[in-house]
Coordinates of C-alpha atoms in Angstrom, one line a residue:
M1 CA -188.8 -69.1 151.9
T2 CA -189.8 -69.2 155.6
L3 CA -192.0 -72.1 156.8
H4 CA -194.9 -69.6 157.2
D5 CA -194.5 -68.7 153.5
G6 CA -194.2 -72.3 152.5
L7 CA -197.4 -73.4 154.3
A8 CA -199.3 -70.4 153.0
W9 CA -198.4 -71.5 149.4
L10 CA -199.2 -75.1 150.3
D11 CA -202.6 -74.1 151.6
R12 CA -203.5 -72.4 148.3
H13 CA -203.8 -75.9 146.8
V14 CA -206.9 -78.1 146.9
N15 CA -206.8 -80.7 149.6
L16 CA -208.1 -83.9 148.2
E17 CA -208.0 -85.6 151.6
A18 CA -211.3 -83.8 152.1
T19 CA -212.9 -86.0 149.4
A20 CA -211.9 -89.3 151.0
G21 CA -213.6 -92.3 149.4
A22 CA -214.6 -90.5 146.1
V23 CA -212.6 -92.5 143.6
H24 CA -214.5 -91.7 140.4
G25 CA -212.3 -89.7 138.0
L26 CA -209.2 -90.1 140.2
S27 CA -205.8 -90.7 138.5
L28 CA -202.2 -91.0 139.4
D29 CA -201.1 -89.2 136.3
R30 CA -200.6 -85.8 138.0
M31 CA -198.6 -87.4 140.9
R32 CA -196.5 -89.3 138.4
S33 CA -195.8 -86.1 136.5
L34 CA -194.8 -84.3 139.8
A35 CA -192.5 -87.2 140.8
A36 CA -190.9 -87.2 137.3
V37 CA -190.0 -83.5 137.5
L38 CA -188.6 -84.1 141.0
G39 CA -186.3 -86.8 139.5
D40 CA -188.5 -89.8 140.5
P41 CA -187.0 -89.8 144.0
Q42 CA -189.1 -92.8 145.0
R43 CA -186.8 -95.0 142.9
D44 CA -183.8 -94.1 145.1
F45 CA -184.6 -96.3 148.1
P46 CA -186.5 -99.5 149.0
S47 CA -189.8 -99.0 150.7
V48 CA -192.6 -100.6 152.8
H49 CA -196.0 -99.3 151.7
I50 CA -198.9 -99.6 154.3
T51 CA -202.6 -99.3 153.8
G52 CA -205.7 -100.4 155.7
T53 CA -208.8 -99.0 157.3
N54 CA -207.3 -98.9 160.8
G55 CA -203.9 -99.3 162.4
K56 CA -201.8 -98.2 159.4
G57 CA -200.3 -95.3 161.3
S58 CA -199.4 -97.4 164.3
T59 CA -198.0 -100.2 162.1
A60 CA -195.9 -97.7 160.2
H61 CA -194.6 -96.3 163.5
L62 CA -193.6 -99.8 164.7
V63 CA -192.1 -100.9 161.4
S64 CA -189.9 -97.7 161.5
R65 CA -188.8 -98.5 165.0
L66 CA -187.9 -102.0 164.1
F67 CA -185.7 -100.7 161.3
A68 CA -184.1 -98.2 163.6
A69 CA -183.3 -100.9 166.1
Q70 CA -181.5 -102.7 163.4
G71 CA -179.4 -99.7 162.6
L72 CA -181.1 -98.6 159.4
H73 CA -181.6 -94.9 158.6
A74 CA -185.3 -94.9 157.9
G75 CA -187.6 -92.2 156.5
T76 CA -191.3 -92.3 157.5
Y77 CA -194.2 -90.6 155.8
T78 CA -197.6 -90.6 157.6
S79 CA -200.9 -88.7 157.6
P80 CA -202.7 -86.9 159.0
H81 CA -200.6 -85.2 161.6
V82 CA -201.7 -84.8 165.2
S83 CA -200.2 -81.5 166.3
S84 CA -197.7 -80.3 163.7
I85 CA -197.4 -80.8 159.9
N86 CA -193.7 -81.5 160.5
E87 CA -194.8 -84.9 161.9
R88 CA -195.7 -86.2 158.5
I89 CA -192.1 -86.4 157.3
Q90 CA -189.7 -88.0 159.6
L91 CA -186.0 -89.1 159.4
A92 CA -184.8 -91.6 162.0
G93 CA -187.9 -91.0 164.0
A94 CA -187.6 -87.3 164.3
P95 CA -190.1 -84.9 162.5
A96 CA -188.6 -82.6 159.9
G97 CA -187.4 -79.4 161.4
D98 CA -189.0 -76.1 160.5
D99 CA -186.0 -75.0 158.3
A100 CA -185.8 -78.3 156.6
L101 CA -189.5 -78.3 155.8
A102 CA -189.4 -74.7 154.6
E103 CA -186.6 -75.6 152.3
L104 CA -188.5 -78.6 150.9
L105 CA -191.6 -76.6 150.3
G106 CA -189.5 -73.9 148.6
D107 CA -187.9 -76.4 146.3
L108 CA -191.4 -77.9 145.5
R109 CA -192.8 -74.4 144.8
R110 CA -190.0 -73.6 142.3
T111 CA -190.4 -77.0 140.6
V112 CA -194.2 -76.8 140.4
E113 CA -194.2 -73.2 139.1
A114 CA -191.6 -74.0 136.5
S115 CA -193.4 -77.2 135.3
G116 CA -196.8 -75.7 135.0
L117 CA -198.3 -78.6 137.1
E118 CA -201.2 -78.0 139.4
P119 CA -200.8 -80.7 142.1
S120 CA -203.0 -81.0 145.2
W121 CA -202.0 -80.3 148.8
F122 CA -201.4 -84.0 149.5
E123 CA -199.5 -84.5 146.3
I124 CA -197.1 -81.7 147.2
M125 CA -196.5 -83.1 150.7
T126 CA -196.0 -86.6 149.2
G127 CA -193.5 -85.2 146.7
A128 CA -191.7 -83.3 149.5
A129 CA -191.4 -86.5 151.6
L130 CA -190.0 -88.6 148.7
R131 CA -187.5 -85.8 147.7
C132 CA -186.5 -85.6 151.4
F133 CA -185.9 -89.3 151.7
A134 CA -183.8 -89.4 148.5
D135 CA -181.7 -86.4 149.5
A136 CA -181.1 -88.0 152.9
A137 CA -180.1 -91.3 151.3
V138 CA -182.3 -93.3 153.6
D139 CA -181.8 -97.0 153.8
V140 CA -185.6 -97.6 153.6
A141 CA -188.8 -95.5 153.6
V142 CA -192.0 -96.5 155.4
V143 CA -194.8 -94.9 153.6
E144 CA -198.4 -94.8 154.9
V145 CA -201.2 -94.4 152.4
G146 CA -203.4 -91.3 152.8
K147 CA -206.7 -92.7 151.6
L148 CA -207.6 -96.2 150.3
G149 CA -204.6 -97.0 148.1
R150 CA -204.9 -97.5 144.4
Y151 CA -205.2 -93.8 143.5
D152 CA -203.5 -92.4 146.5
A153 CA -200.6 -90.1 145.8
T154 CA -198.2 -92.4 147.6
N155 CA -198.9 -95.1 145.1
V156 CA -196.1 -93.8 142.9
V157 CA -194.0 -95.8 145.3
D158 CA -193.3 -99.4 144.3
G159 CA -193.2 -101.0 147.8
D160 CA -190.8 -103.9 148.2
V161 CA -193.3 -104.9 150.9
A162 CA -197.0 -104.0 150.8
V163 CA -198.9 -104.2 154.1
V164 CA -202.7 -104.3 154.3
T165 CA -203.8 -104.0 158.0
N166 CA -207.5 -104.7 157.5
V167 CA -210.6 -103.9 155.5
G168 CA -213.2 -102.0 157.5
E169 CA -216.1 -99.6 157.2
D170 CA -214.6 -96.2 156.2
H171 CA -214.6 -94.1 153.0
T172 CA -217.5 -96.2 151.7
D173 CA -221.2 -95.8 151.2
G174 CA -221.8 -99.2 152.7
G175 CA -223.7 -100.5 149.6
P176 CA -223.7 -104.1 148.4
G177 CA -220.2 -105.5 147.8
W178 CA -218.5 -102.6 149.7
R179 CA -216.0 -104.9 151.4
A180 CA -214.7 -106.3 148.1
A181 CA -214.7 -102.8 146.6
V182 CA -212.6 -101.4 149.5
A183 CA -210.3 -104.4 149.3
W184 CA -209.8 -103.8 145.6
E185 CA -208.8 -100.2 146.2
K186 CA -206.3 -101.2 149.0
A187 CA -204.9 -104.0 146.8
G188 CA -203.8 -101.4 144.4
I189 CA -200.6 -100.8 146.3
I190 CA -199.5 -104.4 145.8
K191 CA -197.0 -104.4 142.9
P192 CA -196.2 -107.6 140.9
G193 CA -193.3 -109.3 142.6
S194 CA -193.6 -107.5 145.9
V195 CA -194.2 -109.3 149.2
L196 CA -197.6 -108.9 150.7
V197 CA -198.3 -108.8 154.5
L198 CA -202.0 -109.3 154.8
G199 CA -203.7 -108.6 158.1
E200 CA -207.3 -108.9 156.7
T201 CA -208.5 -112.4 157.6
D202 CA -211.7 -112.7 155.6
P203 CA -211.1 -115.6 153.2
A204 CA -213.6 -114.2 150.8
L205 CA -211.3 -111.3 150.1
R206 CA -208.0 -113.2 149.6
G207 CA -208.5 -113.5 145.9
V208 CA -208.8 -109.7 145.6
F209 CA -205.3 -109.4 147.0
S210 CA -203.7 -112.4 145.2
E211 CA -204.8 -111.1 141.8
S212 CA -202.2 -108.3 142.2
G213 CA -199.4 -110.8 141.8
P214 CA -197.3 -110.6 145.0
S215 CA -194.3 -113.0 145.0
R216 CA -195.2 -114.2 148.4
T217 CA -198.0 -113.5 151.0
Y218 CA -197.7 -113.5 154.7
L219 CA -201.2 -114.3 156.1
Q220 CA -202.5 -113.2 159.5
G221 CA -203.3 -116.2 161.6
E222 CA -201.3 -118.6 159.4
D223 CA -197.8 -117.1 158.9
F224 CA -197.9 -114.6 161.8
A225 CA -200.1 -113.9 164.8
C226 CA -200.2 -112.3 168.2
T227 CA -200.8 -115.4 170.3
R228 CA -200.9 -113.7 173.7
N229 CA -202.1 -110.2 174.5
D230 CA -202.3 -109.3 178.2
L231 CA -202.7 -106.0 180.0
A232 CA -199.5 -104.6 181.5
V233 CA -198.6 -101.5 183.3
G234 CA -198.1 -98.8 180.6
G235 CA -199.0 -101.1 177.7
R236 CA -199.4 -104.7 176.7
L237 CA -197.5 -107.9 177.2
L238 CA -197.4 -110.0 174.0
D239 CA -196.3 -113.3 172.5
I240 CA -195.9 -113.1 168.8
A241 CA -195.3 -115.9 166.4
A242 CA -193.9 -115.1 163.0
G243 CA -190.7 -116.4 161.4
G244 CA -189.3 -116.2 164.9
R245 CA -191.1 -116.6 168.2
Y246 CA -191.2 -113.8 170.6
E247 CA -192.4 -114.2 174.2
D248 CA -193.1 -111.7 177.0
V249 CA -192.6 -108.7 174.7
F250 CA -193.6 -105.5 176.3
L251 CA -195.3 -103.0 173.9
G252 CA -195.5 -99.5 175.2
L253 CA -198.9 -98.8 173.6
H254 CA -202.4 -99.1 175.1
G255 CA -205.2 -101.2 173.6
R256 CA -205.6 -104.8 172.6
H257 CA -205.7 -103.9 168.9
Q258 CA -202.0 -102.8 169.1
G259 CA -201.0 -106.4 169.5
H260 CA -202.4 -107.0 166.0
N261 CA -200.4 -104.0 164.7
A262 CA -197.2 -105.2 166.4
A263 CA -197.6 -108.7 164.8
L264 CA -198.1 -107.0 161.4
A265 CA -195.0 -104.8 161.9
L266 CA -192.9 -107.8 162.8
A267 CA -194.1 -109.7 159.7
A268 CA -193.4 -106.7 157.5
C269 CA -189.8 -106.4 158.9
E270 CA -189.3 -110.1 158.4
A271 CA -190.6 -109.8 154.8
F272 CA -188.2 -106.9 154.1
F273 CA -185.1 -108.7 155.4
D274 CA -186.3 -112.2 154.5
A275 CA -185.2 -113.1 158.0
P276 CA -186.7 -112.6 161.5
P277 CA -185.3 -109.8 163.7
S278 CA -183.7 -110.8 167.0
A279 CA -185.5 -110.7 170.3
E280 CA -183.3 -107.9 171.4
V281 CA -184.3 -105.8 168.4
V282 CA -188.0 -106.4 169.0
A283 CA -187.6 -105.5 172.7
E284 CA -185.8 -102.2 171.9
A285 CA -188.3 -101.2 169.2
F286 CA -191.5 -102.0 171.1
G287 CA -190.6 -101.2 174.7
D288 CA -191.1 -97.4 174.6
A289 CA -193.1 -97.2 171.4
G290 CA -195.6 -94.5 172.6
L291 CA -197.4 -92.8 169.7
A292 CA -199.2 -89.4 169.8
G293 CA -203.0 -89.5 169.6
R294 CA -203.3 -93.3 170.0
M295 CA -204.8 -94.1 173.4
E296 CA -202.3 -91.6 174.7
V297 CA -202.3 -90.5 178.4
I298 CA -201.7 -86.7 178.4
G299 CA -202.9 -85.9 181.9
R300 CA -203.4 -87.2 185.4
S301 CA -205.9 -86.5 188.2
P302 CA -208.2 -86.6 186.4
L303 CA -206.8 -89.1 183.9
V304 CA -206.9 -87.6 180.4
V305 CA -206.6 -90.0 177.4
V306 CA -206.8 -89.0 173.7
D307 CA -207.4 -91.2 170.7
G308 CA -207.9 -90.4 167.1
A309 CA -210.6 -93.1 166.5
H310 CA -212.7 -91.7 163.6
N311 CA -214.6 -94.7 162.2
P312 CA -216.8 -97.5 163.6
D313 CA -214.0 -100.1 163.8
G314 CA -211.6 -97.6 165.4
A315 CA -214.3 -96.5 167.9
S316 CA -215.0 -100.0 168.9
A317 CA -211.3 -100.7 169.5
A318 CA -211.1 -97.6 171.6
R319 CA -214.1 -98.6 173.7
L320 CA -212.5 -102.0 174.3
A321 CA -209.2 -100.4 175.3
L322 CA -211.1 -98.1 177.8
E323 CA -212.9 -101.1 179.3
E324 CA -209.7 -103.1 179.7
D325 CA -206.7 -100.8 179.9
F326 CA -208.4 -98.0 181.9
A327 CA -211.0 -99.9 183.8
G328 CA -210.0 -98.3 187.1
A329 CA -211.6 -94.9 186.3
A330 CA -214.6 -94.2 188.5
R331 CA -216.5 -92.3 185.8
T332 CA -215.8 -91.3 182.2
V333 CA -216.5 -87.8 180.7
M334 CA -216.1 -87.8 176.9
V335 CA -215.1 -85.0 174.6
I336 CA -216.1 -86.0 171.1
G337 CA -215.8 -84.1 167.8
M338 CA -216.0 -85.6 164.3
M339 CA -216.2 -85.0 160.6
R340 CA -219.2 -84.6 158.3
E341 CA -218.8 -87.9 156.6
R342 CA -219.2 -89.8 159.9
D343 CA -222.4 -91.3 161.3
P344 CA -222.5 -89.8 164.8
L345 CA -225.1 -92.1 166.2
R346 CA -223.1 -95.2 165.1
M347 CA -219.9 -93.6 166.5
F348 CA -221.6 -92.8 169.8
E349 CA -222.7 -96.5 170.1
E350 CA -219.4 -98.0 169.1
I351 CA -217.3 -95.8 171.3
G352 CA -219.5 -96.4 174.4
A353 CA -220.8 -92.8 174.7
L354 CA -224.2 -94.1 175.8
R355 CA -222.6 -95.2 179.1
C356 CA -220.4 -92.2 179.9
E357 CA -221.2 -89.8 182.7
L358 CA -221.3 -86.8 180.3
L359 CA -220.4 -86.1 176.7
V360 CA -219.0 -82.7 175.8
A361 CA -219.6 -82.3 172.1
T362 CA -217.0 -80.1 170.3
T363 CA -216.3 -79.0 166.8
A364 CA -213.3 -80.7 165.1
P365 CA -211.0 -77.9 163.9
S366 CA -211.5 -78.6 160.2
P367 CA -213.9 -77.2 157.5
R368 CA -215.5 -80.6 157.6
G369 CA -216.1 -80.6 161.3
I370 CA -219.7 -81.2 162.6
P371 CA -220.7 -78.1 164.6
A372 CA -220.7 -78.9 168.4
A373 CA -224.4 -77.8 168.7
E374 CA -225.5 -80.2 166.0
L375 CA -223.4 -83.1 167.5
A376 CA -224.9 -82.3 171.0
R377 CA -228.4 -82.3 169.6
L378 CA -227.9 -85.8 168.1
A379 CA -226.3 -87.1 171.3
G380 CA -229.3 -85.8 173.3
E381 CA -231.7 -87.5 171.0
A382 CA -229.8 -90.7 171.6
G383 CA -230.3 -90.3 175.3
I384 CA -226.8 -89.2 176.1
R385 CA -226.3 -86.4 178.7
C386 CA -224.4 -83.8 176.9
E387 CA -223.2 -80.2 176.5
A388 CA -221.8 -78.3 173.5
V389 CA -218.5 -76.4 173.6
H390 CA -217.3 -75.3 170.2
D391 CA -213.6 -75.0 170.9
P392 CA -211.9 -78.4 171.6
A393 CA -209.4 -76.9 174.1
A394 CA -212.3 -75.3 176.0
A395 CA -214.2 -78.5 175.8
V396 CA -211.4 -80.4 177.4
R397 CA -211.1 -77.8 180.2
R398 CA -214.9 -78.1 180.8
A399 CA -214.7 -81.9 180.9
K400 CA -211.7 -81.7 183.4
A401 CA -213.7 -79.3 185.6
L402 CA -216.6 -81.7 185.8
A403 CA -214.4 -84.8 186.4
G404 CA -213.1 -85.9 189.8
S405 CA -209.6 -86.9 190.5
G406 CA -210.5 -90.6 190.1
D407 CA -212.4 -90.0 186.9
M408 CA -211.2 -90.1 183.3
V409 CA -211.6 -87.6 180.5
F410 CA -211.6 -89.4 177.1
V411 CA -211.1 -87.2 174.0
S412 CA -211.8 -88.8 170.6
G413 CA -213.7 -88.8 167.3
S414 CA -211.0 -87.3 165.1
L415 CA -207.2 -86.9 165.1
Y416 CA -207.9 -83.2 164.7
V417 CA -209.7 -83.2 168.1
A418 CA -207.0 -85.3 169.6
G419 CA -204.3 -82.9 168.4
A420 CA -206.2 -79.9 169.7
A421 CA -206.5 -81.6 173.1
R422 CA -202.8 -82.4 173.2
D423 CA -201.8 -78.9 172.3
A424 CA -204.1 -77.4 175.0
E425 CA -202.8 -79.8 177.6
A426 CA -199.2 -78.9 176.7
V427 CA -199.9 -75.2 177.1
E428 CA -201.6 -75.7 180.4
S429 CA -198.8 -77.9 181.7
A430 CA -196.2 -75.3 180.6
G431 CA -198.2 -72.6 182.4
A432 CA -198.4 -74.6 185.5
S433 CA -194.7 -75.3 185.6
S434 CA -193.8 -71.7 185.2
F435 CA -195.1 -70.8 188.7

């Protein structure tokens, strides 16, 4: 089977990622059945399981880098991808190659068709990742939850360490008691006897997590914390207190919020080993830890920054990063596209769109993307100067044409939009270098 054939087969399956937040009627039975016919590969390696409203992808990335810096052969499963589906399944920090992914999907197809199961798109990808990690005999797997936690396909994994980054406003109707309800869903990844690393600091929610029976809990602000978080050239300069104390640690990621993620990752690593990593390990892991689509600089003159912020808390963190890490830009032109389940007016407010020079509304490349014209109409009603350009790549080109050399183009609202912008910039750079 070629990768093209494998992806075509995969895409014939319903993608339950599109029903984020709808938990009624969900069950792990189908995913458990798929794992069973695959030989329950999740039992062949220890794992760190990560959930949270925001920061789980960055935290997974940093945990994997910490493991690699200590000589472990780690597998990493994350979602969604930014530019290529291969990114979702990584071994030793490298995305699965086309041939390897094609072989995995071919094996899954034969298994699924022989078993009579009808798994979803995400369940197939999760099964492929777990089978890949078992076949590669990884020392540890770092597994990011797709949505929420309790009924997520990844929850067939019994994480030795469970990480909850935070509880925020996403995949919820915002009704009474929503924070406790979201916390309960995320607490579902905590297995009795596992170690919990809890980044959520609301004391009212602690009981929700302790009821799952972790053997030990590392609490943000008590057992670990980022105690210094300063702007540095190309990232942040941190002091982190956990089991060990780490001073003047350079983190190659933009945004104050990444200091919180770095502290979480360190605590998770310490929980896994039951010992703090050395300062040399931390410096190696964090120093060049750039991550696609997270306050990532993809162009200069004008400065082009992309970020996958897609909910109010993420948008607020992105705005603060723009104000602190990229304060030198004369003007900001934004390119924004988002999904149907978002509240555009709230997102515009949190991300700082009301203060930008111009907003170029675009359509996120997904069936759930809000049409650019509709997004532009809403922005105009909010008093934002805006234009509508349907294609994200064309929207970025338009924004760059309107921006001066000292200005910034900021692309956000969805990882799908961030990925389209990265791909377009890569093509443009390749074309420019060929002359």
